[in-house]
Short mmCIF file of C-alpha atoms and ligand atoms in Angstrom, two decimals:
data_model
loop_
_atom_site.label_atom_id
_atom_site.label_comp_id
_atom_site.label_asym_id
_atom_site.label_seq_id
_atom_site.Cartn_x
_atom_site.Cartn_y
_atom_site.Cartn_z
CA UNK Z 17 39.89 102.72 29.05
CA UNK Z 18 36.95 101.00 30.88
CA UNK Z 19 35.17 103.94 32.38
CA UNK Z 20 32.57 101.82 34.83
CA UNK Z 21 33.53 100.54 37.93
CA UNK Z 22 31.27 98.86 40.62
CA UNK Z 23 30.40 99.64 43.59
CA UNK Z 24 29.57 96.51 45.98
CA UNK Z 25 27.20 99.04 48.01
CA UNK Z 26 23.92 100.81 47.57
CA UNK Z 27 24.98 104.45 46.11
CA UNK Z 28 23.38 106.79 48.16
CA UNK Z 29 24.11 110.71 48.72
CA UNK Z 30 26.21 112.81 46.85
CA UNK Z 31 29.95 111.24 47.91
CA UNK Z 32 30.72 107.65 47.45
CA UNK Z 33 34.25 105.90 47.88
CA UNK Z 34 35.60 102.64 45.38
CA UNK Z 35 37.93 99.98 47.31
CA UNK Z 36 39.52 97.36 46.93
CA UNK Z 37 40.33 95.91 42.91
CA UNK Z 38 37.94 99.06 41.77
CA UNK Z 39 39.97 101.36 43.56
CA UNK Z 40 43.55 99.64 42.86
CA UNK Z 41 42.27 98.92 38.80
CA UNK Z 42 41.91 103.19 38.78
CA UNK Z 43 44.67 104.14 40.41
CA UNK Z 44 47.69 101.65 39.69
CA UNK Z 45 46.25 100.66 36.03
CA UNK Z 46 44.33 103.70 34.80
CA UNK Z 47 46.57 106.41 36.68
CA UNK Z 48 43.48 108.37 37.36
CA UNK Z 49 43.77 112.40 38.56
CA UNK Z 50 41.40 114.23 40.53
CA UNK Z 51 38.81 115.80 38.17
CA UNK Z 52 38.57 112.59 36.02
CA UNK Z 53 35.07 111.01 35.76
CA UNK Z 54 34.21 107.66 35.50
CA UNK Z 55 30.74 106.12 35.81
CA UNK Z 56 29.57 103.92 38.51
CA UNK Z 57 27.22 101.16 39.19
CA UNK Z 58 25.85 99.38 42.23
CA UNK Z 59 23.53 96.33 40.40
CA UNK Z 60 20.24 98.57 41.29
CA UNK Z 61 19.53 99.51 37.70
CA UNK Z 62 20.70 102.82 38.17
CA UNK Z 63 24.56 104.20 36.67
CA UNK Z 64 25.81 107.33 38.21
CA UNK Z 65 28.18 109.53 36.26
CA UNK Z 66 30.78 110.83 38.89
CA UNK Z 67 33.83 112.88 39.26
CA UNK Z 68 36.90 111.83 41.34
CA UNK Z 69 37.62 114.18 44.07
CA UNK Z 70 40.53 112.37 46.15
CA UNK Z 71 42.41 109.16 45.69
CA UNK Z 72 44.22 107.36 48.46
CA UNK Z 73 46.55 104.34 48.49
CA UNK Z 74 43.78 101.69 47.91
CA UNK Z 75 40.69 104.31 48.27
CA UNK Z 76 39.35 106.49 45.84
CA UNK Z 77 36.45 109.08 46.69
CA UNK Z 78 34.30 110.50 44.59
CA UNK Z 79 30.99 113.14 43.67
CA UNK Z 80 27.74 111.66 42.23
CA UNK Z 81 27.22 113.82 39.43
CA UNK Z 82 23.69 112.21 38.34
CA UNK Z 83 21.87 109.74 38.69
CA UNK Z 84 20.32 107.56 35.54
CA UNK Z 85 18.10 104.59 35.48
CA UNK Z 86 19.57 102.85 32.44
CA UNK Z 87 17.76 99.30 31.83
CA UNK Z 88 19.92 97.30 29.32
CA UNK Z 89 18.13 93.83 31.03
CA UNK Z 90 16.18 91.35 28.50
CA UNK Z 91 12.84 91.54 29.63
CA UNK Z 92 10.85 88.90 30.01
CA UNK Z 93 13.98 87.19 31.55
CA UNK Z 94 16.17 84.47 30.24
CA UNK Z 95 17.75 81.80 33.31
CA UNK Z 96 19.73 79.80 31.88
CA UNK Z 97 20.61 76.63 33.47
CA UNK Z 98 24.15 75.01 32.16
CA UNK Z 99 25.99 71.72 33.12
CA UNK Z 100 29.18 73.58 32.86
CA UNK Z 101 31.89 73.04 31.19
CA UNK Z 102 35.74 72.13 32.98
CA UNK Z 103 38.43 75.26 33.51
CA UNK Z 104 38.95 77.89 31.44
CA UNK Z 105 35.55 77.47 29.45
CA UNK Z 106 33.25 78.11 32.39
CA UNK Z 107 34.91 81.47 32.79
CA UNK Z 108 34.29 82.14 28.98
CA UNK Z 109 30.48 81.17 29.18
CA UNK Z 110 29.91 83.55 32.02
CA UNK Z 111 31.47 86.42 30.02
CA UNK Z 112 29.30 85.76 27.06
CA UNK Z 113 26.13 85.14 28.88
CA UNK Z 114 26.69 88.59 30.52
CA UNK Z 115 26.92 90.52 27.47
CA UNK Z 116 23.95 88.29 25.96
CA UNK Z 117 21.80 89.72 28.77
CA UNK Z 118 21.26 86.37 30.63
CA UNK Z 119 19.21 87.34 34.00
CA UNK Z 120 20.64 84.10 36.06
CA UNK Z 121 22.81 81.50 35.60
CA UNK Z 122 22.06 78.22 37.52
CA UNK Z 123 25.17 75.64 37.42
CA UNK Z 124 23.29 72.81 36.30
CA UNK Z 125 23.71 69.09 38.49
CA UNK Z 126 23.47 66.40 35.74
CA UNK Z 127 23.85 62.84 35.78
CA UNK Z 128 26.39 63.05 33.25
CA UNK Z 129 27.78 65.87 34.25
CA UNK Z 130 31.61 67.11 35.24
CA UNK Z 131 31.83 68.01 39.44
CA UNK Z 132 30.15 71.48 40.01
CA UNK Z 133 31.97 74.60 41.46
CA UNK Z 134 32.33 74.83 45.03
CA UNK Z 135 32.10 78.38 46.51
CA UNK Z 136 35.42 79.85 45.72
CA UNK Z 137 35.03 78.55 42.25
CA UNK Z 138 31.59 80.41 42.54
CA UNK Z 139 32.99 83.94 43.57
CA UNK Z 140 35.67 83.91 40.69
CA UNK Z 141 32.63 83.44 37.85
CA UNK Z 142 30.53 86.07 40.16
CA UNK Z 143 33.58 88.59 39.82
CA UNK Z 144 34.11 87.57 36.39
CA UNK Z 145 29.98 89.20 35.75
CA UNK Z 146 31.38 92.25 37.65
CA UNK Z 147 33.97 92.68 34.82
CA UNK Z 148 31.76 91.73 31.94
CA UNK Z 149 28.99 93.59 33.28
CA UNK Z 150 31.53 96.79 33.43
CA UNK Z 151 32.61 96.59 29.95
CA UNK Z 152 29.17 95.14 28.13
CA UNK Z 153 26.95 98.57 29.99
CA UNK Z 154 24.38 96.18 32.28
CA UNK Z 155 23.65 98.01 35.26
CA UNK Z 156 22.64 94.42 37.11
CA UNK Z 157 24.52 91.95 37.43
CA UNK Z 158 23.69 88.76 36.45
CA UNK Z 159 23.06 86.10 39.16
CA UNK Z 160 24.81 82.95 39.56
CA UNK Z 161 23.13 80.48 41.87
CA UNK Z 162 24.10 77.23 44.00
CA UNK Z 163 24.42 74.30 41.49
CA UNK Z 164 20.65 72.61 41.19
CA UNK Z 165 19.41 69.66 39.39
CA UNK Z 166 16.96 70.01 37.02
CA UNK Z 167 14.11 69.39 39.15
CA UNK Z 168 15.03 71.99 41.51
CA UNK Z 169 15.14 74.33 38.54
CA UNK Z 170 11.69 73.85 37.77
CA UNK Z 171 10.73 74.08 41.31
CA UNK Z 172 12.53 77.57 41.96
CA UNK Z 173 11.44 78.76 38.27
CA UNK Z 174 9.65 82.26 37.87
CA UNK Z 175 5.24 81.90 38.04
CA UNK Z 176 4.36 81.17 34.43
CA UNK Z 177 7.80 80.46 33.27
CA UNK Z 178 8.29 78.78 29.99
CA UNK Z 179 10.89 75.34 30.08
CA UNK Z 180 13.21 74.61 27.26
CA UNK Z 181 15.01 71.59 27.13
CA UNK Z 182 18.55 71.85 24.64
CA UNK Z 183 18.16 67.98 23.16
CA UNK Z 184 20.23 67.28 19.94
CA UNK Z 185 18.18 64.60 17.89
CA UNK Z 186 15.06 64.37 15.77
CA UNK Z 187 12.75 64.43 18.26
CA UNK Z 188 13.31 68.11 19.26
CA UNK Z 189 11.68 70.88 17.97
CA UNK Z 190 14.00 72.98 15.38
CA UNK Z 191 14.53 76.54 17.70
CA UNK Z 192 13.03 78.94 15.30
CA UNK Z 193 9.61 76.85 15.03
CA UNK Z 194 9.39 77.45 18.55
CA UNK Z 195 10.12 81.08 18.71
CA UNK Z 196 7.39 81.79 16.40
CA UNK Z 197 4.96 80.48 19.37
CA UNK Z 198 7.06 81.78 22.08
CA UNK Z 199 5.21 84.06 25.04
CA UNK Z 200 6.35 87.32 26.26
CA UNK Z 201 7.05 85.43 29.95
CA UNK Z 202 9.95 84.28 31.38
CA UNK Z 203 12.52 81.50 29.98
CA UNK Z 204 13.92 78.74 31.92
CA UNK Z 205 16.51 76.97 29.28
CA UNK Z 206 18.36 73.84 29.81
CA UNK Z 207 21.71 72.95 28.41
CA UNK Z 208 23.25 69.65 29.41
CA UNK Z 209 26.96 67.85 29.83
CA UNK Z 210 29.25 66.84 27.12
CA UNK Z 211 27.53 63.06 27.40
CA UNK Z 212 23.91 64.85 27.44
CA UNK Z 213 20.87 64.24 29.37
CA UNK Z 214 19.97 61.01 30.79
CA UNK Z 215 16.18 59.62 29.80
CA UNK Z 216 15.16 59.94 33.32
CA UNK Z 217 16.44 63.80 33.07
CA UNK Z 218 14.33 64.04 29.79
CA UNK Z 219 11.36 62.45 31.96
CA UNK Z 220 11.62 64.69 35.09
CA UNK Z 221 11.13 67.79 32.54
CA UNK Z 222 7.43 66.21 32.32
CA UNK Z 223 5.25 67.51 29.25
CA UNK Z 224 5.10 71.06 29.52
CA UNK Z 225 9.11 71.26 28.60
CA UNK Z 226 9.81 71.74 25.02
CA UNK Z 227 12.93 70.10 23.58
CA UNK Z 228 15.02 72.23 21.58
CA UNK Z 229 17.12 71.91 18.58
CA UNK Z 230 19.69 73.69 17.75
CA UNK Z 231 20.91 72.14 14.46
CA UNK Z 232 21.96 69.05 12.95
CA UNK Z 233 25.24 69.35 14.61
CA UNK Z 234 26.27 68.62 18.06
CA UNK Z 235 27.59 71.25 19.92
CA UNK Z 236 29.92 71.93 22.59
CA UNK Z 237 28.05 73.54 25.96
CA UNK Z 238 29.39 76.68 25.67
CA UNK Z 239 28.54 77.11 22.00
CA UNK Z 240 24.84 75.73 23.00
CA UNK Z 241 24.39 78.35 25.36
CA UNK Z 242 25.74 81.09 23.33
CA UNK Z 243 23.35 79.80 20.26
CA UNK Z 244 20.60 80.31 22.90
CA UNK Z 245 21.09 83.08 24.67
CA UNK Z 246 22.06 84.74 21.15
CA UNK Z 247 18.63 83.85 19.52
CA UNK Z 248 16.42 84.58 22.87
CA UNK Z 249 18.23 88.33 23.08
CA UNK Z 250 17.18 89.33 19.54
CA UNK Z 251 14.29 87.56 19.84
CA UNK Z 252 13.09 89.66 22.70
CA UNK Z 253 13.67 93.52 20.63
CA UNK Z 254 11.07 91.57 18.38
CA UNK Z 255 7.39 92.97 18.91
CA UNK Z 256 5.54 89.90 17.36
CA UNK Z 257 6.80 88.17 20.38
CA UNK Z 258 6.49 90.41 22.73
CA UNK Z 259 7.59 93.78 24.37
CA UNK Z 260 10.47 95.48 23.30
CA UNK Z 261 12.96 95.03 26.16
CA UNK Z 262 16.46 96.14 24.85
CA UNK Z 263 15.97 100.28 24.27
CA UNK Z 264 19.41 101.54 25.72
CA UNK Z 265 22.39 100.03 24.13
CA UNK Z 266 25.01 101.80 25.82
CA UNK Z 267 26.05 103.67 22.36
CA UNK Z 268 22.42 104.99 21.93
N1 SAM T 23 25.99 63.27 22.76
C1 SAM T 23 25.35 64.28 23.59
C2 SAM T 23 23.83 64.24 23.38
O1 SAM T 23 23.39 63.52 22.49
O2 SAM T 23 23.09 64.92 24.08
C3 SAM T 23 25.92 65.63 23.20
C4 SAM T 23 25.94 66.60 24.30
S1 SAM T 23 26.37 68.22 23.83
C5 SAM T 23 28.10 68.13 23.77
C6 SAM T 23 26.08 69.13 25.30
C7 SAM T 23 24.72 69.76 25.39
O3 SAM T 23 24.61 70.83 24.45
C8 SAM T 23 23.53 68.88 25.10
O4 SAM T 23 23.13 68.14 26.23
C9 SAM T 23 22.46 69.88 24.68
O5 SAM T 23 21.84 70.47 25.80
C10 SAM T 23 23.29 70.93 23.95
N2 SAM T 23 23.35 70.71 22.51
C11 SAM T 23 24.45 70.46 21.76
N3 SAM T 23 24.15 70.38 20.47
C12 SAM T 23 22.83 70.58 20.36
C13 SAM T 23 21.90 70.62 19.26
N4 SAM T 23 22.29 70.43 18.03
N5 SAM T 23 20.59 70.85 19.56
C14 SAM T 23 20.17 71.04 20.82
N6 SAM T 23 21.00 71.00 21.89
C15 SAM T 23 22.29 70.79 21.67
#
């Protein structure tokens, strides 16, 4: 039984209430009883062991038993920008980049790419983090922004971000030569459409971009960004590159 539910508002005092799917998932599905705990979090950092004291029809109340900042984030961040992928498969990739620690996903507009989410489309990947996010331990959630092209990527990037570039083809620079130069600062990677990045893409990513490779063999999108994501999140428990960013795996 999944014992973390969120809660889509600030936790403050010593009482707080679940509704809605939180509150239905505990009571219809789990069968909870006064008395059983269950720990919340409300995307602050912070998870909140808590006792149920009352349950309703569709409300659930509870006692804040403690409070615990519990940072399970990659630090320096990783945004990952993604032509996604059609269907099912987009609702996979958000799954996986949750538990991979991705800070933000930005939908990426491509010349080649597939027609982006519009906002419905949007809120079912953003509740899909809320149910990674409860089973994987992250106590934020990870953003998912408005669809951008690349050059408003680079434009709304972190200060002193570095730019990666996912490019199949001899020109790119194998992944693991570049993580032995990578910077403790902030990642903005790139993953393109099933028919890849057009030349003028390639050019708008200007100089200071480094293209990636991530093997000899092309790869779907979803498996590109799970290569990535993989690599960057063990990278960043590595001290040569960097602090150690990972300490509290949920079974520590
Ligand atoms: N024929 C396309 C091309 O040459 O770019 C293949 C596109 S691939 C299906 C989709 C995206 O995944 C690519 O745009 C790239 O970002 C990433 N990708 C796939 N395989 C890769 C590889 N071996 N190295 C680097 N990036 C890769």
């Amino acid at each position: 039984m999944s014992k973390r539910f969120f809660v889509d508002e600030p936790v403050v005092g010593e009482r707080t209430q679940l509704t809605g799917s939180e509150a239905e998932h505990l009571i219809r599905v789990l069968r909870a009883k006064p008395g059983d705990e269950v720990i919340l979090f409300d995307d602050s950092g912070w998870e909140y062991p808590s006792r149920i004291v009352a349950l309703g029809r569709s409300l659930v109340d509870l006692l804040i038993l403690q409070r615990q900042q519990i940072d399970r984030e990659l630090s320096p961040p990783l945004l990952l920008a993604v032509a996604l992928p059609k269907g099912d498969r987009q609702r996979w990739l958000v799954e996986k980049m949750v538990e991979l620690g991705v800070t933000e996903l930005i939908p990426l507009k491509t010349d080649r790419g597939v027609a982006q989410p519009v906002d419905r489309a949007l809120q079912r990947l953003r509740r899909a983090v809320v149910e990674a996010s409860k089973q994987c331990g992250r106590n934020r959630l990870m953003t998912i922004t408005q669809p951008r092209t690349i050059s408003e990527c680079l434009a709304a990037a972190p200060h002193e971000c570095q730019f990666w570039l996912a490019h199949p083809g001899g020109c790119s620079e194998p992944l693991h030569q570049l993580l032995a130069s990578a910077k403790p600062l902030p990642i903005l990677a790139m993953v393109g459409p099933e028919g890849g990045f057009s030349d003028q893409e390639i050019a708008t990513c200007g100089p200071e971009c480094r293209r990636i490779s991530l093997g000899c063999r092309t790869l779907r999108i979803e498996t590109a960004a799970l290569a990535l994501a993989s690599v960057v999140s063990l990278i960043t428990r590595d001290d040569s590159v960097g602090p150690f960013f990972c300490q509290n795996s949920p079974c520590a």
